[in-house]
Amino acid sequence: MLSAIKSRPATDSQSVFFRCIAGCSAKHSIYDVIYTCPSCGNLLEVHHEREPLQKRNASEWKQLFDSRVGTTKWPYGSGVWGMREWVVPSLIDQNIVSMCEGNTNLFWAERLGQQLGIPDLWIKLCGNSHTGSFKDLGMTVLVSVVKQMMAQGSSVKAVACASTGDTSAALASYAAYAGIPAIIFLPAGKVSTAQLIQPVSNGAHVLALDTDFDGCMKIVQEVTRDNSIYLANSMNSLRIEGQKTVGIEIVRQFDWEVPDWIIIPVGNLGNVSALYKGFKLMMDLGLIDRMPRLVAAQAAKANPFYESFKNGFKEKITVTAQSTLANAIRIGDPVSYDKATKAILETDGIVEQATEQELVAATAHADLTGMFTCPHTGVALAVLTKLLKRGVIKSSDKTVVISTAHALKFTDFKVAYHESKLEEVTSEYANPAVHLPADVGAVKAEIKRRMR
Ligand SMILES: *Cc1c(COP(=O)(O)O)cnc(C)c1O
């Protein structure tokens, strides 16, 4: 324990700390159990003083980060910890809880792009990760900090979160990897079987409550007032530090070129805030010289951020989130609203929404070009289509769609779609399997019919 404390770089606590997003002056240690500003109640953010980071110039940073990709040298094989100096530099190696998250594929969606009339279309497949969603990027950071806190004798005994599915899968997995108990609050009957079974398998304490996500969020905030249970939702800004690496990673994958647009499906708004934070850091340190325009994509059934945007962000609008196939973004009162508003305003960004019909059509269409898209990615793709039609996104623009989860977590939805069993929507691309007798003649006739 003592050696852990000793090997903490001395400069770090002064240069990386929690501060209030509304500008209150206090600095708090990132190893303190604190989620909101004690003076004004606003969210905190992890602030990195720029000066210590400027000891390396832009090309030295690029070289350093490039050199770590694909290594097995602990912990640099992780896309998050490959940028360790920009995330939480004071974590010692033994306390990093990582399963090599990040470094997900950014692929050229050639055929879909051609069909939509945007040849330079790219998909960042964050679902190709340890627990199948981008939530791993944030959880590796949060659970690592908790492990270091515990090693230093903190009162924290367990971690907890409310979740629409993917957060709980990531928390349960990283906590189990570290041997820390996890308590999960889920809205009963509102997450997919594949999502529910992840924390169950990882040995978490899974509590399914008769409420929605926002209701679970209220309860977990009460429960974690006791400092022995640490809150792991994205109002805890440690998560944002990990998630911000996705934007940096995209730019690195383009050989440090900035795309024109990045479209991301949003619910609680931690994700788009994180994306902005990564870009801002790259700007400040001179790695890039312009920002991409960020597009936050919402399901029309759970669209408080879209309504607020339409309103010119004059006030925060909340809604009661309705049932949507994009269940991971079924959130009516987004916690990172202020951070996300800044992300949109400072990148000349846009918030747009997609109906259930639009999102299912977009997923099914993308799948026909070889993808396998989750409903949230469908929301982003539907929004892309709308903005192209409106001429806001130009056909020559380099555009990245962030695919947030692996669609294998959402097979119930895919099966129902292709069986034309989804309520409220028509399955225009339905492609159900055909049942035939084990008879060569019947098979040949069917193939002939189809190949015409
Ligand atoms: C959590 C999640 C989102 C939304 O991220 P927020 O930070 O809540 O805005 C989008 N898609 C998937 C699959 C998610 O799990």
Short mmCIF file of C-alpha atoms and ligand atoms in Angstrom, two decimals:
data_model
loop_
_atom_site.label_atom_id
_atom_site.label_comp_id
_atom_site.label_asym_id
_atom_site.label_seq_id
_atom_site.Cartn_x
_atom_site.Cartn_y
_atom_site.Cartn_z
CA MET A 1 0.00 0.00 0.00
CA LEU A 2 2.73 2.41 0.97
CA SER A 3 4.68 1.69 -2.18
CA ALA A 4 1.54 2.44 -4.19
CA ILE A 5 1.35 5.86 -2.64
CA LYS A 6 5.05 6.48 -3.04
CA SER A 7 5.12 5.65 -6.72
CA ARG A 8 2.40 8.19 -7.51
CA PRO A 9 3.95 10.92 -9.61
CA ALA A 10 4.18 13.94 -7.35
CA THR A 11 3.02 16.48 -9.93
CA ASP A 12 -0.16 14.70 -10.85
CA SER A 13 -2.48 15.76 -8.05
CA GLN A 14 -1.79 19.38 -8.87
CA SER A 15 -2.21 18.97 -12.60
CA VAL A 16 -5.17 16.56 -12.83
CA PHE A 17 -8.15 17.17 -10.58
CA PHE A 18 -11.93 17.44 -10.40
CA ARG A 19 -13.37 20.89 -10.85
CA CYS A 20 -16.88 22.27 -11.17
CA ILE A 21 -18.16 22.74 -14.74
CA ALA A 22 -19.84 25.98 -13.69
CA GLY A 23 -16.50 27.49 -12.65
CA CYS A 24 -16.51 27.26 -8.83
CA SER A 25 -12.91 27.56 -7.73
CA ALA A 26 -12.35 24.46 -5.57
CA LYS A 27 -10.14 21.62 -6.78
CA HIS A 28 -10.88 18.07 -5.61
CA SER A 29 -8.73 14.98 -5.80
CA ILE A 30 -9.93 12.44 -8.32
CA TYR A 31 -9.45 9.85 -5.55
CA ASP A 32 -12.10 11.56 -3.39
CA VAL A 33 -15.63 10.14 -3.34
CA ILE A 34 -17.32 13.15 -4.90
CA TYR A 35 -19.59 13.47 -7.94
CA THR A 36 -20.97 17.00 -7.89
CA CYS A 37 -19.75 20.43 -6.82
CA PRO A 38 -20.23 20.91 -3.06
CA SER A 39 -20.92 24.65 -3.55
CA CYS A 40 -23.37 24.70 -6.45
CA GLY A 41 -24.38 21.09 -7.15
CA ASN A 42 -23.25 21.10 -10.77
CA LEU A 43 -21.35 18.21 -12.32
CA LEU A 44 -17.61 17.98 -11.98
CA GLU A 45 -15.11 17.37 -14.74
CA VAL A 46 -11.61 16.00 -14.67
CA HIS A 47 -9.38 18.87 -15.59
CA HIS A 48 -5.90 18.39 -17.00
CA GLU A 49 -3.62 21.39 -16.67
CA ARG A 50 -2.18 21.98 -20.11
CA GLU A 51 1.27 23.16 -19.12
CA PRO A 52 2.72 19.80 -17.97
CA LEU A 53 1.34 18.22 -21.16
CA GLN A 54 3.01 20.87 -23.30
CA LYS A 55 6.40 19.49 -22.33
CA ARG A 56 5.91 17.22 -25.32
CA ASN A 57 5.10 18.86 -28.64
CA ALA A 58 2.29 17.73 -30.93
CA SER A 59 4.41 15.45 -33.07
CA GLU A 60 5.99 13.83 -30.03
CA TRP A 61 2.52 13.02 -28.68
CA LYS A 62 1.45 11.59 -32.01
CA GLN A 63 4.58 9.46 -32.18
CA LEU A 64 4.15 8.23 -28.62
CA PHE A 65 0.52 7.25 -29.11
CA ASP A 66 1.17 5.68 -32.51
CA SER A 67 4.02 3.62 -31.07
CA ARG A 68 1.83 1.98 -28.45
CA VAL A 69 -0.88 0.66 -30.75
CA GLY A 70 -0.95 -3.12 -30.79
CA THR A 71 1.71 -3.60 -28.13
CA THR A 72 1.37 -6.16 -25.34
CA LYS A 73 3.43 -4.02 -22.97
CA TRP A 74 1.13 -3.41 -19.99
CA PRO A 75 -1.07 -1.39 -20.08
CA TYR A 76 -0.40 0.23 -23.45
CA GLY A 77 -2.20 -2.32 -25.62
CA SER A 78 -5.44 -0.72 -24.47
CA GLY A 79 -6.67 2.16 -26.62
CA VAL A 80 -7.44 4.05 -23.43
CA TRP A 81 -4.17 3.39 -21.59
CA GLY A 82 -2.14 3.98 -24.71
CA MET A 83 -3.06 7.61 -23.94
CA ARG A 84 -2.48 7.21 -20.25
CA GLU A 85 -0.84 10.64 -19.78
CA TRP A 86 -4.06 12.27 -21.02
CA VAL A 87 -6.38 10.06 -18.98
CA VAL A 88 -5.25 9.45 -15.38
CA PRO A 89 -1.46 9.70 -15.25
CA SER A 90 -1.26 8.99 -11.51
CA LEU A 91 -2.56 5.43 -11.68
CA ILE A 92 0.15 2.90 -11.02
CA ASP A 93 0.43 -0.10 -13.31
CA GLN A 94 -0.85 -2.67 -10.78
CA ASN A 95 -4.09 -0.76 -10.23
CA ILE A 96 -5.04 -0.44 -13.88
CA VAL A 97 -8.04 -2.66 -14.60
CA SER A 98 -7.96 -3.23 -18.33
CA MET A 99 -9.03 -5.85 -20.81
CA CYS A 100 -7.44 -4.20 -23.81
CA GLU A 101 -10.46 -2.06 -24.63
CA GLY A 102 -10.43 0.52 -27.39
CA ASN A 103 -8.51 0.37 -30.67
CA THR A 104 -11.77 -0.64 -32.30
CA ASN A 105 -12.05 -0.78 -36.07
CA LEU A 106 -12.87 2.32 -38.05
CA PHE A 107 -13.95 1.01 -41.41
CA TRP A 108 -14.89 2.49 -44.73
CA ALA A 109 -18.60 1.86 -45.35
CA GLU A 110 -18.02 1.78 -49.07
CA ARG A 111 -21.25 0.25 -50.31
CA LEU A 112 -23.58 1.97 -47.86
CA GLY A 113 -21.84 5.26 -48.58
CA GLN A 114 -22.31 4.78 -52.32
CA GLN A 115 -25.98 4.02 -51.84
CA LEU A 116 -26.52 7.05 -49.61
CA GLY A 117 -24.43 9.31 -51.86
CA ILE A 118 -21.60 9.97 -49.41
CA PRO A 119 -18.51 8.10 -50.56
CA ASP A 120 -16.30 9.11 -47.60
CA LEU A 121 -18.44 7.38 -44.95
CA TRP A 122 -16.81 5.59 -42.04
CA ILE A 123 -18.13 3.53 -39.16
CA LYS A 124 -16.32 3.47 -35.82
CA LEU A 125 -17.38 0.15 -34.40
CA CYS A 126 -17.15 0.71 -30.66
CA GLY A 127 -19.32 -2.37 -30.12
CA ASN A 128 -16.32 -4.56 -30.98
CA SER A 129 -15.16 -4.34 -27.42
CA HIS A 130 -14.91 -6.49 -24.36
CA THR A 131 -18.55 -6.24 -23.24
CA GLY A 132 -19.89 -5.14 -26.61
CA SER A 133 -20.28 -1.40 -26.19
CA PHE A 134 -18.24 1.80 -25.86
CA LYS A 135 -19.06 1.81 -22.13
CA ASP A 136 -15.89 -0.27 -21.60
CA LEU A 137 -13.80 2.81 -22.40
CA GLY A 138 -15.19 4.67 -19.41
CA MET A 139 -15.40 1.75 -17.01
CA THR A 140 -11.74 0.78 -17.32
CA VAL A 141 -10.88 4.24 -15.97
CA LEU A 142 -13.47 4.38 -13.23
CA VAL A 143 -12.78 0.90 -11.88
CA SER A 144 -9.01 1.50 -12.01
CA VAL A 145 -9.38 4.63 -9.90
CA VAL A 146 -11.56 2.70 -7.44
CA LYS A 147 -8.93 -0.03 -7.23
CA GLN A 148 -6.26 2.56 -6.43
CA MET A 149 -8.56 4.23 -3.87
CA MET A 150 -9.15 0.88 -2.17
CA ALA A 151 -5.42 0.10 -2.19
CA GLN A 152 -4.90 3.41 -0.41
CA GLY A 153 -7.38 2.51 2.31
CA SER A 154 -10.52 4.27 1.07
CA SER A 155 -13.89 3.43 2.66
CA VAL A 156 -15.28 2.32 -0.72
CA LYS A 157 -16.42 -1.32 -0.65
CA ALA A 158 -18.46 -1.67 -3.83
CA VAL A 159 -19.42 0.06 -7.07
CA ALA A 160 -22.98 0.68 -8.30
CA CYS A 161 -24.83 2.01 -11.32
CA ALA A 162 -28.23 2.46 -12.86
CA SER A 163 -28.25 1.28 -16.41
CA THR A 164 -30.20 0.88 -19.61
CA GLY A 165 -28.11 -2.26 -20.16
CA ASP A 166 -24.64 -1.55 -21.49
CA THR A 167 -23.31 0.41 -18.52
CA SER A 168 -24.16 -2.47 -16.20
CA ALA A 169 -22.48 -5.00 -18.47
CA ALA A 170 -19.29 -2.95 -18.51
CA LEU A 171 -19.29 -2.20 -14.79
CA ALA A 172 -20.04 -5.80 -13.80
CA SER A 173 -17.27 -7.09 -16.01
CA TYR A 174 -14.53 -4.66 -14.94
CA ALA A 175 -15.52 -4.94 -11.29
CA ALA A 176 -15.39 -8.75 -11.49
CA TYR A 177 -11.99 -8.55 -13.18
CA ALA A 178 -10.73 -6.44 -10.28
CA GLY A 179 -12.53 -8.45 -7.59
CA ILE A 180 -14.71 -5.53 -6.49
CA PRO A 181 -18.44 -6.13 -5.74
CA ALA A 182 -20.87 -4.46 -8.18
CA ILE A 183 -24.52 -3.52 -7.58
CA ILE A 184 -26.63 -2.99 -10.68
CA PHE A 185 -30.01 -1.22 -10.89
CA LEU A 186 -31.98 -2.03 -14.03
CA PRO A 187 -35.46 -0.99 -15.13
CA ALA A 188 -37.35 -4.33 -14.98
CA GLY A 189 -38.36 -5.63 -18.39
CA LYS A 190 -36.72 -2.77 -20.31
CA VAL A 191 -33.34 -4.23 -21.24
CA SER A 192 -32.62 -7.03 -23.70
CA THR A 193 -31.99 -10.57 -22.44
CA ALA A 194 -28.47 -10.42 -23.83
CA GLN A 195 -27.79 -7.26 -21.84
CA LEU A 196 -29.32 -8.60 -18.62
CA ILE A 197 -27.34 -11.82 -18.72
CA GLN A 198 -23.97 -10.05 -18.78
CA PRO A 199 -24.01 -8.67 -15.20
CA VAL A 200 -25.76 -11.83 -14.03
CA SER A 201 -22.91 -13.91 -15.45
CA ASN A 202 -20.27 -11.64 -13.97
CA GLY A 203 -21.62 -12.21 -10.49
CA ALA A 204 -22.96 -8.70 -9.92
CA HIS A 205 -25.83 -8.01 -7.53
CA VAL A 206 -28.54 -7.34 -10.12
CA LEU A 207 -31.62 -5.49 -8.86
CA ALA A 208 -34.41 -5.11 -11.42
CA LEU A 209 -36.70 -2.29 -10.29
CA ASP A 210 -40.28 -1.52 -11.29
CA THR A 211 -39.42 1.83 -12.82
CA ASP A 212 -37.65 3.33 -15.83
CA PHE A 213 -33.99 4.35 -16.16
CA ASP A 214 -34.58 7.80 -14.68
CA GLY A 215 -36.25 6.14 -11.67
CA CYS A 216 -33.28 3.78 -11.21
CA MET A 217 -30.93 6.75 -11.46
CA LYS A 218 -32.69 8.50 -8.56
CA ILE A 219 -32.43 5.43 -6.37
CA VAL A 220 -28.76 4.77 -7.10
CA GLN A 221 -27.96 8.38 -6.24
CA GLU A 222 -29.62 7.89 -2.86
CA VAL A 223 -27.87 4.58 -2.22
CA THR A 224 -24.43 5.99 -3.09
CA ARG A 225 -24.75 8.91 -0.67
CA ASP A 226 -23.18 6.41 1.69
CA ASN A 227 -19.49 6.69 0.80
CA SER A 228 -18.93 2.94 0.91
CA ILE A 229 -20.72 2.47 -2.42
CA TYR A 230 -19.16 4.29 -5.35
CA LEU A 231 -21.36 5.66 -8.14
CA ALA A 232 -20.35 4.52 -11.61
CA ASN A 233 -22.84 6.37 -13.80
CA SER A 234 -21.59 8.93 -16.29
CA MET A 235 -22.36 11.79 -13.91
CA ASN A 236 -19.13 10.48 -12.44
CA SER A 237 -16.78 12.27 -14.76
CA LEU A 238 -14.03 9.65 -14.52
CA ARG A 239 -16.03 7.74 -17.13
CA ILE A 240 -15.75 10.68 -19.52
CA GLU A 241 -11.94 10.51 -19.32
CA GLY A 242 -11.96 7.04 -20.84
CA GLN A 243 -14.70 7.74 -23.33
CA LYS A 244 -12.96 10.84 -24.63
CA THR A 245 -10.26 8.63 -26.16
CA VAL A 246 -12.64 7.54 -28.91
CA GLY A 247 -12.36 10.88 -30.71
CA ILE A 248 -8.59 10.88 -30.36
CA GLU A 249 -8.48 7.34 -31.64
CA ILE A 250 -10.55 8.22 -34.72
CA VAL A 251 -8.18 11.04 -35.61
CA ARG A 252 -5.17 8.81 -35.05
CA GLN A 253 -6.72 6.17 -37.30
CA PHE A 254 -7.03 8.83 -40.03
CA ASP A 255 -3.30 9.63 -39.60
CA TRP A 256 -4.24 12.65 -37.48
CA GLU A 257 -6.69 14.08 -39.99
CA VAL A 258 -9.96 15.48 -38.60
CA PRO A 259 -13.22 14.28 -40.21
CA ASP A 260 -15.88 16.86 -41.14
CA TRP A 261 -18.67 15.24 -39.15
CA ILE A 262 -19.07 12.75 -36.34
CA ILE A 263 -22.57 11.41 -35.66
CA ILE A 264 -23.23 9.74 -32.34
CA PRO A 265 -26.40 8.35 -30.73
CA VAL A 266 -27.05 10.01 -27.37
CA GLY A 267 -29.09 9.43 -24.23
CA ASN A 268 -27.58 10.61 -20.97
CA LEU A 269 -25.18 12.80 -23.02
CA GLY A 270 -21.94 11.61 -21.45
CA ASN A 271 -20.79 10.26 -24.77
CA VAL A 272 -21.00 13.39 -26.89
CA SER A 273 -19.50 15.40 -24.02
CA ALA A 274 -16.57 12.99 -23.94
CA LEU A 275 -16.06 13.21 -27.68
CA TYR A 276 -15.82 16.98 -27.43
CA LYS A 277 -13.42 16.80 -24.50
CA GLY A 278 -10.98 14.65 -26.46
CA PHE A 279 -11.06 17.02 -29.42
CA LYS A 280 -10.62 20.06 -27.20
CA LEU A 281 -7.51 18.54 -25.65
CA MET A 282 -6.05 17.77 -29.07
CA MET A 283 -6.75 21.35 -30.17
CA ASP A 284 -5.15 22.84 -27.06
CA LEU A 285 -2.04 20.72 -27.49
CA GLY A 286 -1.77 21.48 -31.19
CA LEU A 287 -2.34 17.96 -32.53
CA ILE A 288 -5.21 19.23 -34.69
CA ASP A 289 -6.15 22.66 -35.98
CA ARG A 290 -9.92 22.37 -36.38
CA MET A 291 -12.87 20.67 -34.74
CA PRO A 292 -15.23 18.22 -36.45
CA ARG A 293 -18.92 19.14 -36.38
CA LEU A 294 -20.65 16.88 -33.86
CA VAL A 295 -24.14 15.53 -34.45
CA ALA A 296 -26.07 14.14 -31.49
CA ALA A 297 -28.71 11.66 -32.68
CA GLN A 298 -31.76 10.95 -30.53
CA ALA A 299 -34.69 8.58 -30.76
CA ALA A 300 -37.87 10.63 -31.27
CA LYS A 301 -39.43 8.66 -28.39
CA ALA A 302 -36.78 9.94 -25.97
CA ASN A 303 -35.72 13.30 -27.36
CA PRO A 304 -35.18 15.88 -24.59
CA PHE A 305 -31.88 17.07 -26.06
CA TYR A 306 -33.42 17.48 -29.50
CA GLU A 307 -36.26 19.54 -28.00
CA SER A 308 -33.76 21.67 -26.10
CA PHE A 309 -31.72 22.23 -29.28
CA LYS A 310 -34.82 23.29 -31.22
CA ASN A 311 -35.38 25.72 -28.43
CA GLY A 312 -31.90 27.18 -29.00
CA PHE A 313 -30.81 25.66 -25.65
CA LYS A 314 -32.73 28.44 -23.90
CA GLU A 315 -33.67 25.95 -21.19
CA LYS A 316 -33.16 22.31 -20.42
CA ILE A 317 -36.21 20.35 -21.53
CA THR A 318 -36.92 16.99 -19.94
CA VAL A 319 -39.45 14.43 -21.12
CA THR A 320 -40.84 11.12 -19.94
CA ALA A 321 -38.96 8.80 -22.23
CA GLN A 322 -41.26 6.53 -24.24
CA SER A 323 -40.55 2.97 -25.20
CA THR A 324 -38.07 2.82 -28.09
CA LEU A 325 -36.22 0.00 -29.80
CA ALA A 326 -33.09 2.02 -29.07
CA ASN A 327 -33.47 1.15 -25.38
CA ALA A 328 -29.95 2.20 -24.32
CA ILE A 329 -30.85 5.81 -25.09
CA ARG A 330 -34.29 5.77 -23.51
CA ILE A 331 -33.53 8.65 -21.16
CA GLY A 332 -35.74 11.64 -20.48
CA ASP A 333 -33.62 13.70 -18.10
CA PRO A 334 -30.03 13.59 -19.36
CA VAL A 335 -27.48 14.14 -16.63
CA SER A 336 -24.68 15.59 -18.79
CA TYR A 337 -26.92 18.19 -20.42
CA ASP A 338 -24.69 21.20 -19.73
CA LYS A 339 -21.53 19.50 -20.94
CA ALA A 340 -23.26 18.29 -24.10
CA THR A 341 -24.75 21.70 -24.86
CA LYS A 342 -21.24 23.11 -24.84
CA ALA A 343 -20.06 20.27 -27.11
CA ILE A 344 -22.74 21.09 -29.68
CA LEU A 345 -22.37 24.86 -29.50
CA GLU A 346 -18.58 24.87 -29.70
CA THR A 347 -18.41 22.53 -32.68
CA ASP A 348 -21.21 24.17 -34.65
CA GLY A 349 -23.00 20.91 -34.02
CA ILE A 350 -26.54 19.68 -34.55
CA VAL A 351 -29.08 17.60 -32.65
CA GLU A 352 -31.47 15.58 -34.79
CA GLN A 353 -33.93 12.79 -34.09
CA ALA A 354 -35.13 9.60 -35.75
CA THR A 355 -38.49 7.86 -35.49
CA GLU A 356 -38.84 4.15 -34.83
CA GLN A 357 -39.61 3.55 -38.50
CA GLU A 358 -36.57 5.54 -39.57
CA LEU A 359 -34.22 3.77 -37.18
CA VAL A 360 -35.32 0.26 -38.11
CA ALA A 361 -35.10 1.05 -41.81
CA ALA A 362 -31.61 2.48 -41.36
CA THR A 363 -30.35 -0.58 -39.45
CA ALA A 364 -31.86 -3.02 -41.92
CA HIS A 365 -30.47 -1.11 -44.89
CA ALA A 366 -26.98 -0.92 -43.37
CA ASP A 367 -27.10 -4.65 -42.59
CA LEU A 368 -27.73 -5.36 -46.28
CA THR A 369 -24.32 -3.83 -46.99
CA GLY A 370 -22.57 -6.26 -44.66
CA MET A 371 -22.91 -4.53 -41.30
CA PHE A 372 -24.81 -5.76 -38.29
CA THR A 373 -26.05 -2.63 -36.60
CA CYS A 374 -27.61 -2.10 -33.19
CA PRO A 375 -30.73 0.11 -32.99
CA HIS A 376 -28.74 3.05 -31.58
CA THR A 377 -26.41 2.97 -34.54
CA GLY A 378 -29.62 2.91 -36.59
CA VAL A 379 -30.64 6.21 -34.99
CA ALA A 380 -27.31 7.73 -36.04
CA LEU A 381 -27.57 6.35 -39.57
CA ALA A 382 -31.14 7.60 -39.93
CA VAL A 383 -30.00 11.04 -38.84
CA LEU A 384 -27.17 10.90 -41.37
CA THR A 385 -29.71 10.18 -44.11
CA LYS A 386 -31.85 13.13 -43.05
CA LEU A 387 -28.96 15.57 -42.94
CA LEU A 388 -27.76 14.41 -46.36
CA LYS A 389 -31.23 14.90 -47.84
CA ARG A 390 -31.38 18.35 -46.33
CA GLY A 391 -27.98 19.20 -47.80
CA VAL A 392 -26.52 19.95 -44.38
CA ILE A 393 -23.99 17.15 -44.75
CA LYS A 394 -22.49 17.39 -48.25
CA SER A 395 -21.72 14.36 -50.36
CA SER A 396 -18.01 15.24 -50.32
CA ASP A 397 -17.81 15.43 -46.51
CA LYS A 398 -15.75 12.94 -44.56
CA THR A 399 -18.24 11.55 -42.07
CA VAL A 400 -17.89 9.11 -39.20
CA VAL A 401 -20.85 7.35 -37.61
CA ILE A 402 -20.13 6.02 -34.16
CA SER A 403 -21.63 2.59 -33.74
CA THR A 404 -22.05 2.33 -29.99
CA ALA A 405 -22.88 -1.32 -29.34
CA HIS A 406 -22.58 -4.74 -30.87
CA ALA A 407 -25.83 -5.86 -32.50
CA LEU A 408 -25.46 -9.38 -31.09
CA LYS A 409 -26.80 -7.82 -27.89
CA PHE A 410 -29.96 -6.89 -29.78
CA THR A 411 -30.85 -10.03 -31.70
CA ASP A 412 -34.42 -10.05 -30.27
CA PHE A 413 -35.01 -6.84 -32.18
CA LYS A 414 -33.43 -8.17 -35.37
CA VAL A 415 -35.42 -11.40 -35.25
CA ALA A 416 -38.70 -9.56 -34.65
CA TYR A 417 -37.90 -7.18 -37.50
CA HIS A 418 -37.24 -9.91 -40.03
CA GLU A 419 -40.34 -11.79 -38.87
CA SER A 420 -42.30 -8.55 -39.35
CA LYS A 421 -43.42 -8.71 -35.73
CA LEU A 422 -42.38 -5.28 -34.51
CA GLU A 423 -45.23 -3.02 -33.50
CA GLU A 424 -45.58 0.42 -35.07
CA VAL A 425 -43.09 -0.24 -37.86
CA THR A 426 -43.13 -1.94 -41.23
CA SER A 427 -40.31 -4.33 -42.06
CA GLU A 428 -39.58 -3.18 -45.60
CA TYR A 429 -36.29 -5.13 -45.77
CA ALA A 430 -37.60 -8.29 -44.04
CA ASN A 431 -35.64 -11.34 -45.12
CA PRO A 432 -36.99 -14.29 -43.15
CA ALA A 433 -35.43 -17.72 -43.51
CA VAL A 434 -37.49 -20.03 -45.68
CA HIS A 435 -38.42 -23.49 -44.44
CA LEU A 436 -38.16 -26.22 -47.08
CA PRO A 437 -38.42 -30.02 -47.14
CA ALA A 438 -35.06 -31.85 -47.38
CA ASP A 439 -35.57 -32.36 -51.07
CA VAL A 440 -33.15 -31.42 -53.85
CA GLY A 441 -35.93 -30.58 -56.29
CA ALA A 442 -37.62 -28.20 -53.89
CA VAL A 443 -34.29 -26.58 -53.05
CA LYS A 444 -33.34 -26.12 -56.71
CA ALA A 445 -36.74 -24.62 -57.47
CA GLU A 446 -36.40 -22.15 -54.62
CA ILE A 447 -32.88 -21.11 -55.67
CA LYS A 448 -34.02 -20.69 -59.26
CA ARG A 449 -36.88 -18.52 -58.13
CA ARG A 450 -34.56 -16.34 -56.07
CA MET A 451 -31.71 -16.01 -58.59
CA ARG A 452 -33.97 -14.76 -61.38
C1 LIG B 1 -24.97 4.44 -23.31
C2 LIG B 1 -25.27 4.26 -24.74
C3 LIG B 1 -25.49 5.34 -25.60
C4 LIG B 1 -25.62 6.75 -25.14
O1 LIG B 1 -24.54 7.29 -24.43
P1 LIG B 1 -24.84 8.49 -23.40
O2 LIG B 1 -23.52 8.78 -22.81
O3 LIG B 1 -25.83 7.97 -22.42
O4 LIG B 1 -25.39 9.60 -24.21
C5 LIG B 1 -25.68 5.08 -26.95
N1 LIG B 1 -25.66 3.82 -27.43
C6 LIG B 1 -25.45 2.76 -26.64
C7 LIG B 1 -25.46 1.42 -27.25
C8 LIG B 1 -25.24 2.93 -25.27
O5 LIG B 1 -25.04 1.87 -24.50
#
